[in-house]
Amino acid sequence: MSTLGESPAVLAKRKHVKNNIWCPKTNVEDDPWCDPDNPKMISYKDTVKATSVIKEHIAKTPLNRSKCCVQFNMELYYKFETVHRTGSFLERAALYSLSMLDDEQRAAGVITASLGNWGLALAYHGQRLNVPVTVVIPYTDKCKVILRYQNYGANIIQHGKDLSEAIRKAFIIKSERQNLTYINGYDHPHVIAASGSIALEILEQLPQTDVVLVPVGGGGLIAGIATVAKKLKPEIKIYGIEPKKCCSFFKAMENDNPFQTVVGATVAELLAVPKAGFNAFYTARSLIDKMVLVEDNWISRAILHLTEEEKMVTEGAGATALSAFFATPIILPELKGKTVVCVVSGGNTDYFTLCRNIERAKAIEGRLIKMRFTLSGNQLTEQRVKILRIIAKTSCNILQCRCEEALLEESFRKIYLTLICETASHEHACVVKRIMDSMFLDYKFSEDPYNPIQSCVCFPNPMLY
């Protein structure tokens, strides 16, 4: 007796499971350069050596004074690492790491796992130096990133939902091809040492620097900068700024040892490292004066500020250091009147993400408001005209106007009018809201003008004051 098999409904519910090839000997601890039982402390001499190797190919990046020093009440400068060919500070680390390979390792190639910037930098310099590069990245919807990898000649493998799964896949591939060299993009000693060249430039360009604010993910950047800065100027302060949704380094400081953490979706997606680097942590932990956790809302506002005021496009990770100044209430009052340098670590963002952050920041600041009106009766057109005239008299810009019919309401003649308007400021938005409150009953602000009162978790606390 023949059968057509199980029905599509049954097949659709069945969960197909693929066997993952996994070996207990294949994990991040197999990396001899990043041994949790024997962390490697990076020294000032290591950074000087790295700088001497890369200086002929990596130009000094600009250190620009902010146009808004009066607004921030400090001498604020930006160290723009966005000007590199691939748009991030990691070109320093990629060039140095590849330069330190022997001829056999260069011929065999390297493999790494990356969230974006590290893989791009390694692919670019690998192409320049004729070193084959394989990059494992988590699944992403950013087709442009994959295209850039391919343009630099890298072999791209997509695997996993986060960096931890991508790292595991990279080591599985390495176990199958023993001649490949794995380079950790935030914890390899060469990566940390090369990152320290940024501090050498900062103190050469601005010797009077009091504080350096550094974005933190896996910890390689702040470890390199802190090592150099504290050696050349012991009284300088190093602040690490890390997103609250992915704070593996902050938790490592609390726990006094790196451990696997859960990372959430964040505006600073390139800092979403689930486990801080051991070399980075043990190098930097005694050199960091303060760790600050920041909200996504603050990072979006920093992106908007850099775009509008400083005329500089940055990614979420790149704007993270500056975001600490957009906290409400103020969380770094001790920096008033100081000379402060914010490291803007990268500028790789796509059009959609940039626009979304700008819109989000404007909404947070009350400069973008959304109103929804319920209109009914026989004079729908007249009601709409009245609303639009009032909006026009408030000097708002109407960016979107959408009408939707009510489908299941008792009244057949009922519509919903949604307006998205641009205002000049939070105060202007509040004026608009008061006018609408006085003239209309059946309406609401979908998102009230945002005036947050938030607190920040900082580490450590009393030792700083």
Short mmCIF file of C-alpha atoms in Angstrom, two decimals:
data_model
loop_
_atom_site.label_atom_id
_atom_site.label_comp_id
_atom_site.label_asym_id
_atom_site.label_seq_id
_atom_site.Cartn_x
_atom_site.Cartn_y
_atom_site.Cartn_z
CA MET A 1 0.00 0.00 0.00
CA SER A 2 1.52 3.31 -1.07
CA THR A 3 1.36 6.48 0.96
CA LEU A 4 1.94 10.13 0.29
CA GLY A 5 3.71 10.54 3.61
CA GLU A 6 2.93 12.95 6.41
CA SER A 7 0.84 16.03 5.76
CA PRO A 8 2.48 19.44 5.22
CA ALA A 9 0.97 20.60 8.53
CA VAL A 10 2.80 17.85 10.41
CA LEU A 11 6.04 18.47 8.56
CA ALA A 12 5.83 22.19 9.25
CA LYS A 13 5.68 21.58 12.99
CA ARG A 14 8.60 19.20 13.00
CA LYS A 15 11.84 20.74 14.19
CA HIS A 16 14.70 19.57 12.03
CA VAL A 17 17.88 19.33 14.02
CA LYS A 18 21.30 19.27 12.43
CA ASN A 19 24.16 17.62 14.24
CA ASN A 20 26.77 20.22 15.09
CA ILE A 21 30.31 19.04 14.83
CA TRP A 22 31.81 19.85 18.20
CA CYS A 23 34.88 18.72 19.98
CA PRO A 24 35.59 19.54 23.64
CA LYS A 25 39.18 20.27 22.69
CA THR A 26 38.07 22.92 20.22
CA ASN A 27 37.35 26.14 22.10
CA VAL A 28 38.76 29.59 22.72
CA GLU A 29 41.08 28.29 25.42
CA ASP A 30 43.07 26.52 22.73
CA ASP A 31 44.48 29.86 21.59
CA PRO A 32 48.07 29.92 22.92
CA TRP A 33 48.13 33.72 22.67
CA CYS A 34 45.04 34.09 24.87
CA ASP A 35 45.46 31.61 27.70
CA PRO A 36 43.16 32.32 30.68
CA ASP A 37 45.56 30.47 32.99
CA ASN A 38 48.55 32.45 31.79
CA PRO A 39 47.43 35.93 30.64
CA LYS A 40 50.02 38.03 28.86
CA MET A 41 50.56 41.52 30.27
CA ILE A 42 51.25 44.09 27.59
CA SER A 43 54.01 46.58 28.36
CA TYR A 44 54.92 50.05 27.15
CA LYS A 45 57.86 48.57 25.23
CA ASP A 46 55.47 46.29 23.33
CA THR A 47 53.50 49.32 22.18
CA VAL A 48 56.61 51.25 21.15
CA LYS A 49 57.70 48.27 19.05
CA ALA A 50 54.27 48.01 17.43
CA THR A 51 54.24 51.73 16.66
CA SER A 52 57.65 51.53 14.99
CA VAL A 53 56.38 48.77 12.70
CA ILE A 54 53.11 50.39 11.62
CA LYS A 55 54.01 54.09 11.52
CA GLU A 56 55.18 53.98 7.89
CA HIS A 57 51.83 52.65 6.73
CA ILE A 58 49.38 54.09 9.29
CA ALA A 59 49.18 57.87 9.27
CA LYS A 60 48.50 59.79 12.48
CA THR A 61 44.82 60.38 12.93
CA PRO A 62 43.46 63.86 13.68
CA LEU A 63 42.80 65.12 17.20
CA ASN A 64 40.16 67.82 16.75
CA ARG A 65 38.87 70.29 19.31
CA SER A 66 35.11 70.13 19.73
CA LYS A 67 33.01 72.99 18.42
CA CYS A 68 30.90 72.68 21.57
CA CYS A 69 33.41 73.07 24.41
CA VAL A 70 31.24 75.77 25.99
CA GLN A 71 28.20 73.48 25.92
CA PHE A 72 30.12 70.69 27.66
CA ASN A 73 32.00 73.10 29.96
CA MET A 74 35.37 71.49 29.26
CA GLU A 75 38.15 71.39 26.72
CA LEU A 76 36.81 68.48 24.69
CA TYR A 77 38.75 66.83 21.87
CA TYR A 78 37.98 63.93 19.56
CA LYS A 79 40.54 61.37 18.43
CA PHE A 80 39.01 60.41 15.10
CA GLU A 81 39.95 56.85 14.18
CA THR A 82 37.29 56.90 11.47
CA VAL A 83 39.70 58.20 8.81
CA HIS A 84 41.42 54.85 8.18
CA ARG A 85 40.69 53.09 4.90
CA THR A 86 38.32 50.59 6.53
CA GLY A 87 36.95 53.14 8.99
CA SER A 88 38.23 51.96 12.38
CA PHE A 89 41.22 51.95 14.74
CA LEU A 90 41.65 48.20 14.20
CA GLU A 91 43.72 48.78 11.08
CA ARG A 92 46.64 49.44 13.42
CA ALA A 93 46.17 46.04 15.05
CA ALA A 94 45.55 44.18 11.80
CA LEU A 95 48.68 45.53 10.13
CA TYR A 96 50.90 44.78 13.12
CA SER A 97 49.47 41.29 13.70
CA LEU A 98 50.03 40.29 10.07
CA SER A 99 53.49 41.87 10.02
CA MET A 100 54.56 39.66 12.93
CA LEU A 101 53.75 36.40 11.11
CA ASP A 102 56.62 34.33 9.72
CA ASP A 103 56.76 33.35 6.04
CA GLU A 104 55.14 29.96 6.62
CA GLN A 105 52.24 31.47 8.55
CA ARG A 106 51.72 34.14 5.92
CA ALA A 107 51.56 31.56 3.16
CA ALA A 108 49.06 29.40 5.07
CA GLY A 109 46.80 32.32 6.00
CA VAL A 110 44.92 33.48 9.08
CA ILE A 111 41.45 32.98 10.46
CA THR A 112 39.43 35.09 12.86
CA ALA A 113 35.92 35.80 14.10
CA SER A 114 34.55 39.32 13.93
CA LEU A 115 31.51 41.51 14.41
CA GLY A 116 32.64 43.78 11.57
CA ASN A 117 35.50 46.23 11.94
CA TRP A 118 38.22 43.78 12.93
CA GLY A 119 37.46 41.44 10.05
CA LEU A 120 37.42 44.31 7.55
CA ALA A 121 40.77 45.64 8.76
CA LEU A 122 42.35 42.18 8.67
CA ALA A 123 40.95 41.47 5.20
CA TYR A 124 42.21 44.79 3.83
CA HIS A 125 45.77 44.42 5.11
CA GLY A 126 45.76 40.72 4.30
CA GLN A 127 45.09 41.65 0.68
CA ARG A 128 47.88 44.26 0.79
CA LEU A 129 50.39 41.81 2.28
CA ASN A 130 49.21 38.83 0.22
CA VAL A 131 48.05 36.88 3.29
CA PRO A 132 44.90 34.75 2.83
CA VAL A 133 42.23 35.77 5.37
CA THR A 134 39.19 33.79 6.51
CA VAL A 135 36.62 35.63 8.62
CA VAL A 136 33.72 34.01 10.48
CA ILE A 137 30.92 36.46 11.20
CA PRO A 138 27.55 35.98 12.90
CA TYR A 139 24.54 36.05 10.60
CA THR A 140 23.82 39.63 9.62
CA ASP A 141 21.29 41.45 7.47
CA LYS A 142 23.90 43.96 6.34
CA CYS A 143 24.69 42.88 2.82
CA LYS A 144 27.02 45.85 2.34
CA VAL A 145 29.40 44.50 5.00
CA ILE A 146 29.67 41.13 3.28
CA LEU A 147 30.34 42.85 -0.05
CA ARG A 148 33.17 44.87 1.48
CA TYR A 149 34.76 41.69 2.85
CA GLN A 150 34.61 40.13 -0.59
CA ASN A 151 36.10 43.23 -2.22
CA TYR A 152 39.12 42.80 0.05
CA GLY A 153 39.51 39.20 -1.04
CA ALA A 154 38.53 37.57 2.26
CA ASN A 155 36.86 34.18 2.58
CA ILE A 156 33.63 34.88 4.48
CA ILE A 157 31.76 32.30 6.55
CA GLN A 158 28.52 33.22 8.30
CA HIS A 159 27.74 31.23 11.41
CA GLY A 160 25.89 31.71 14.67
CA LYS A 161 23.85 34.47 16.24
CA ASP A 162 26.65 36.15 18.19
CA LEU A 163 30.43 36.43 18.44
CA SER A 164 30.82 33.43 20.77
CA GLU A 165 29.30 31.08 18.21
CA ALA A 166 31.38 32.62 15.44
CA ILE A 167 34.55 32.11 17.50
CA ARG A 168 33.70 28.47 18.12
CA LYS A 169 33.14 27.92 14.39
CA ALA A 170 36.48 29.56 13.60
CA PHE A 171 38.28 27.14 15.92
CA ILE A 172 36.47 24.17 14.41
CA ILE A 173 37.73 25.25 10.99
CA LYS A 174 41.21 25.77 12.41
CA SER A 175 41.19 22.25 13.87
CA GLU A 176 40.50 20.92 10.40
CA ARG A 177 43.24 23.06 8.85
CA GLN A 178 46.04 23.07 11.40
CA ASN A 179 48.23 25.40 9.37
CA LEU A 180 45.88 28.37 9.84
CA THR A 181 46.77 31.00 12.44
CA TYR A 182 43.94 32.32 14.61
CA ILE A 183 44.16 36.01 15.61
CA ASN A 184 41.85 37.28 18.32
CA GLY A 185 40.62 40.75 17.36
CA TYR A 186 40.44 42.19 20.88
CA ASP A 187 42.76 40.09 23.05
CA HIS A 188 45.81 39.08 21.01
CA PRO A 189 48.91 40.76 22.48
CA HIS A 190 49.80 42.28 19.10
CA VAL A 191 46.31 43.75 18.81
CA ILE A 192 46.54 45.35 22.26
CA ALA A 193 50.06 46.64 21.67
CA ALA A 194 49.13 48.27 18.36
CA SER A 195 46.06 49.89 19.91
CA GLY A 196 48.36 51.63 22.37
CA SER A 197 49.82 53.67 19.52
CA ILE A 198 46.67 55.83 19.78
CA ALA A 199 47.74 56.99 23.24
CA LEU A 200 51.22 57.84 22.00
CA GLU A 201 49.64 60.10 19.38
CA ILE A 202 47.20 61.70 21.83
CA LEU A 203 49.90 62.70 24.29
CA GLU A 204 52.13 63.94 21.50
CA GLN A 205 49.32 66.02 19.99
CA LEU A 206 47.85 67.20 23.31
CA PRO A 207 50.27 66.78 26.23
CA GLN A 208 47.91 68.58 28.64
CA THR A 209 45.27 65.84 28.38
CA ASP A 210 43.67 65.15 31.76
CA VAL A 211 41.26 62.34 30.88
CA VAL A 212 40.84 59.88 28.02
CA LEU A 213 37.41 58.32 27.44
CA VAL A 214 37.61 54.97 25.66
CA PRO A 215 34.78 52.78 24.28
CA VAL A 216 34.99 49.25 25.68
CA GLY A 217 33.97 45.92 24.18
CA GLY A 218 36.45 43.09 24.61
CA GLY A 219 38.95 45.44 26.25
CA GLY A 220 41.85 45.48 23.79
CA LEU A 221 41.60 49.18 22.98
CA ILE A 222 41.43 50.45 26.55
CA ALA A 223 44.21 48.05 27.62
CA GLY A 224 46.59 49.42 24.98
CA ILE A 225 45.70 53.06 25.61
CA ALA A 226 45.87 52.75 29.39
CA THR A 227 49.26 51.01 29.28
CA VAL A 228 50.86 53.82 27.32
CA ALA A 229 49.04 56.77 28.89
CA LYS A 230 49.77 55.75 32.47
CA LYS A 231 53.44 55.13 31.63
CA LEU A 232 53.96 58.54 30.01
CA LYS A 233 51.66 60.51 32.32
CA PRO A 234 50.82 58.66 35.57
CA GLU A 235 48.33 61.30 36.71
CA ILE A 236 46.15 60.97 33.61
CA LYS A 237 42.70 59.41 34.10
CA ILE A 238 41.42 56.57 31.92
CA TYR A 239 37.65 56.07 31.78
CA GLY A 240 36.10 53.07 30.08
CA ILE A 241 32.64 53.65 28.57
CA GLU A 242 30.63 50.49 27.89
CA PRO A 243 27.03 49.85 26.74
CA LYS A 244 24.81 48.64 29.55
CA LYS A 245 23.32 45.92 27.32
CA CYS A 246 26.69 44.28 26.67
CA CYS A 247 28.94 44.96 29.63
CA SER A 248 31.25 41.94 29.78
CA PHE A 249 34.30 44.04 30.75
CA PHE A 250 32.39 45.87 33.48
CA LYS A 251 31.25 42.54 34.92
CA ALA A 252 34.78 41.20 34.68
CA MET A 253 35.91 44.15 36.82
CA GLU A 254 33.20 43.38 39.37
CA ASN A 255 34.02 39.68 39.34
CA ASP A 256 37.81 40.25 39.13
CA ASN A 257 37.94 37.82 36.23
CA PRO A 258 36.38 37.61 32.75
CA PHE A 259 33.43 35.27 32.34
CA GLN A 260 30.76 34.51 29.76
CA THR A 261 27.92 37.04 29.84
CA VAL A 262 24.65 37.48 28.00
CA VAL A 263 24.73 40.35 25.51
CA GLY A 264 21.63 42.13 24.28
CA ALA A 265 20.89 44.00 21.07
CA THR A 266 22.45 47.43 21.33
CA VAL A 267 23.06 50.52 19.22
CA ALA A 268 26.79 49.87 19.74
CA GLU A 269 26.57 46.43 18.18
CA LEU A 270 30.30 46.19 17.46
CA LEU A 271 30.98 46.25 21.23
CA ALA A 272 28.74 43.23 21.88
CA VAL A 273 31.53 40.92 23.08
CA PRO A 274 30.18 38.20 25.44
CA LYS A 275 33.47 37.66 27.26
CA ALA A 276 36.20 40.19 27.94
CA GLY A 277 39.72 39.27 26.85
CA PHE A 278 41.99 37.82 29.53
CA ASN A 279 45.12 39.58 28.30
CA ALA A 280 43.22 42.85 27.98
CA PHE A 281 41.59 42.53 31.38
CA TYR A 282 44.74 41.72 33.37
CA THR A 283 46.68 44.41 31.52
CA ALA A 284 44.09 47.14 32.09
CA ARG A 285 42.31 46.39 35.36
CA SER A 286 44.75 48.29 37.61
CA LEU A 287 45.09 51.17 35.12
CA ILE A 288 41.42 52.05 34.63
CA ASP A 289 40.15 54.82 36.90
CA LYS A 290 36.46 54.39 36.20
CA MET A 291 34.06 52.24 34.23
CA VAL A 292 30.77 53.80 33.13
CA LEU A 293 27.76 51.99 31.71
CA VAL A 294 25.70 53.94 29.17
CA GLU A 295 22.17 53.56 27.82
CA ASP A 296 21.38 53.14 24.13
CA ASN A 297 19.44 56.42 24.21
CA TRP A 298 22.61 58.29 25.17
CA ILE A 299 24.59 56.63 22.37
CA SER A 300 21.95 57.65 19.81
CA ARG A 301 22.14 61.22 21.04
CA ALA A 302 25.93 61.15 20.73
CA ILE A 303 25.62 59.96 17.12
CA LEU A 304 23.23 62.83 16.38
CA HIS A 305 25.53 65.37 18.05
CA LEU A 306 28.59 64.21 16.12
CA THR A 307 26.62 64.34 12.87
CA GLU A 308 25.01 67.75 13.38
CA GLU A 309 27.63 69.65 15.35
CA GLU A 310 30.97 68.03 14.55
CA LYS A 311 30.08 67.07 10.96
CA MET A 312 31.32 63.52 11.54
CA VAL A 313 29.45 60.29 10.79
CA THR A 314 30.12 57.51 13.29
CA GLU A 315 28.84 54.08 14.23
CA GLY A 316 27.28 53.32 17.60
CA ALA A 317 30.53 51.93 19.01
CA GLY A 318 32.43 54.99 17.81
CA ALA A 319 30.06 57.38 19.60
CA THR A 320 29.99 55.40 22.86
CA ALA A 321 32.74 57.37 24.62
CA LEU A 322 30.96 60.67 23.98
CA SER A 323 27.59 59.25 25.04
CA ALA A 324 28.52 59.54 28.73
CA PHE A 325 28.04 63.31 28.43
CA PHE A 326 24.43 62.90 27.32
CA ALA A 327 23.30 61.13 30.46
CA THR A 328 20.53 62.73 32.52
CA PRO A 329 21.33 63.64 35.22
CA ILE A 330 25.01 64.38 34.61
CA ILE A 331 27.13 61.39 35.62
CA LEU A 332 30.66 62.77 35.14
CA PRO A 333 30.60 66.13 36.96
CA GLU A 334 34.27 65.78 37.93
CA LEU A 335 35.28 66.36 34.29
CA LYS A 336 34.00 69.94 34.15
CA GLY A 337 36.84 72.27 33.28
CA LYS A 338 39.19 69.42 32.38
CA THR A 339 40.91 68.64 29.09
CA VAL A 340 39.18 65.51 27.87
CA VAL A 341 39.79 63.32 24.82
CA CYS A 342 37.05 61.05 23.46
CA VAL A 343 38.28 58.22 21.28
CA VAL A 344 35.93 57.87 18.29
CA SER A 345 36.88 54.32 17.40
CA GLY A 346 35.03 53.75 14.13
CA GLY A 347 32.65 55.11 11.53
CA ASN A 348 31.24 52.05 9.77
CA THR A 349 27.50 52.53 9.69
CA ASP A 350 24.91 52.04 6.98
CA TYR A 351 22.30 54.53 5.82
CA PHE A 352 19.36 52.81 7.50
CA THR A 353 21.09 52.48 10.88
CA LEU A 354 22.31 56.07 10.80
CA CYS A 355 18.84 57.42 9.94
CA ARG A 356 17.23 55.26 12.61
CA ASN A 357 19.64 56.55 15.26
CA ILE A 358 19.11 60.17 14.20
CA GLU A 359 15.33 59.78 14.38
CA ARG A 360 15.57 58.02 17.73
CA ALA A 361 17.83 60.75 19.14
CA LYS A 362 15.53 63.51 17.93
CA ALA A 363 12.57 61.77 19.56
CA ILE A 364 14.54 61.45 22.81
CA GLU A 365 15.30 65.18 22.73
CA GLY A 366 11.68 66.08 21.95
CA ARG A 367 12.55 67.25 18.45
CA LEU A 368 10.48 64.56 16.77
CA ILE A 369 6.94 63.98 18.05
CA LYS A 370 4.18 61.63 16.99
CA MET A 371 0.49 62.49 17.46
CA ARG A 372 -2.55 60.32 16.83
CA PHE A 373 -6.05 61.78 16.45
CA THR A 374 -9.36 59.90 16.39
CA LEU A 375 -11.79 61.63 14.04
CA SER A 376 -15.46 60.74 13.52
CA GLY A 377 -18.67 62.22 12.18
CA ASN A 378 -19.66 63.77 8.89
CA GLN A 379 -16.99 66.46 8.75
CA LEU A 380 -13.80 64.44 8.61
CA THR A 381 -12.17 66.68 6.02
CA GLU A 382 -12.87 69.83 7.99
CA GLN A 383 -11.44 68.25 11.14
CA ARG A 384 -8.24 67.28 9.36
CA VAL A 385 -7.84 70.77 7.91
CA LYS A 386 -8.32 72.30 11.38
CA ILE A 387 -5.62 70.07 12.88
CA LEU A 388 -3.13 70.82 10.13
CA ARG A 389 -3.74 74.56 10.38
CA ILE A 390 -3.09 74.51 14.12
CA ILE A 391 0.09 72.49 13.61
CA ALA A 392 1.24 74.99 11.00
CA LYS A 393 0.71 77.90 13.44
CA THR A 394 2.97 76.19 15.98
CA SER A 395 5.85 76.34 13.46
CA CYS A 396 6.28 72.56 13.32
CA ASN A 397 7.43 70.70 10.26
CA ILE A 398 5.04 67.90 9.32
CA LEU A 399 7.21 65.02 8.15
CA GLN A 400 4.52 62.34 7.82
CA CYS A 401 0.73 62.44 7.63
CA ARG A 402 -1.20 59.17 7.49
CA CYS A 403 -4.92 58.37 7.65
CA GLU A 404 -6.22 54.93 8.60
CA GLU A 405 -9.80 53.75 8.60
CA ALA A 406 -11.22 52.05 11.66
CA LEU A 407 -12.15 48.52 10.62
CA LEU A 408 -14.14 47.15 13.56
CA GLU A 409 -15.53 50.26 15.25
CA GLU A 410 -19.25 50.82 15.76
CA SER A 411 -19.07 54.11 13.94
CA PHE A 412 -18.59 53.56 10.23
CA ARG A 413 -17.25 57.07 9.74
CA LYS A 414 -14.21 56.99 11.97
CA ILE A 415 -10.57 57.44 10.98
CA TYR A 416 -7.23 57.71 12.74
CA LEU A 417 -4.93 60.55 11.73
CA THR A 418 -1.25 60.08 12.60
CA LEU A 419 1.22 62.95 12.34
CA ILE A 420 4.98 62.90 12.81
CA CYS A 421 6.28 66.42 13.32
CA GLU A 422 9.69 67.99 13.78
CA THR A 423 10.12 70.64 16.47
CA ALA A 424 12.99 72.94 17.34
CA SER A 425 13.55 71.67 20.86
CA HIS A 426 12.08 69.85 23.83
CA GLU A 427 10.54 73.13 25.02
CA HIS A 428 8.92 73.66 21.62
CA ALA A 429 7.48 70.13 21.74
CA CYS A 430 5.97 70.83 25.17
CA VAL A 431 4.33 74.00 23.83
CA VAL A 432 2.79 72.00 20.97
CA LYS A 433 1.52 69.42 23.44
CA ARG A 434 -0.11 72.06 25.66
CA ILE A 435 -1.89 73.59 22.66
CA MET A 436 -3.17 70.21 21.51
CA ASP A 437 -4.29 69.31 25.03
CA SER A 438 -6.37 72.49 25.22
CA MET A 439 -8.04 72.07 21.82
CA PHE A 440 -8.60 68.36 21.32
CA LEU A 441 -9.96 65.64 23.54
CA ASP A 442 -9.71 62.50 21.44
CA TYR A 443 -6.01 62.51 20.68
CA LYS A 444 -2.76 61.35 22.23
CA PHE A 445 0.98 61.72 21.89
CA SER A 446 2.20 58.26 20.88
CA GLU A 447 5.54 59.13 22.46
CA ASP A 448 5.56 62.02 24.89
CA PRO A 449 8.45 64.50 24.63
CA TYR A 450 11.27 62.67 26.34
CA ASN A 451 12.77 64.14 29.48
CA PRO A 452 14.56 61.24 31.19
CA ILE A 453 15.70 61.04 34.77
CA GLN A 454 18.08 58.10 34.77
CA SER A 455 20.94 56.90 36.88
CA CYS A 456 24.19 55.31 35.87
CA VAL A 457 26.00 52.34 37.33
CA CYS A 458 29.69 53.17 37.70
CA PHE A 459 32.67 51.13 38.83
CA PRO A 460 34.39 51.80 41.13
CA ASN A 461 32.60 54.48 43.19
CA PRO A 462 34.07 55.94 46.41
CA MET A 463 37.70 55.45 45.40
CA LEU A 464 37.40 58.20 42.81
CA TYR A 465 36.45 61.12 44.99
#
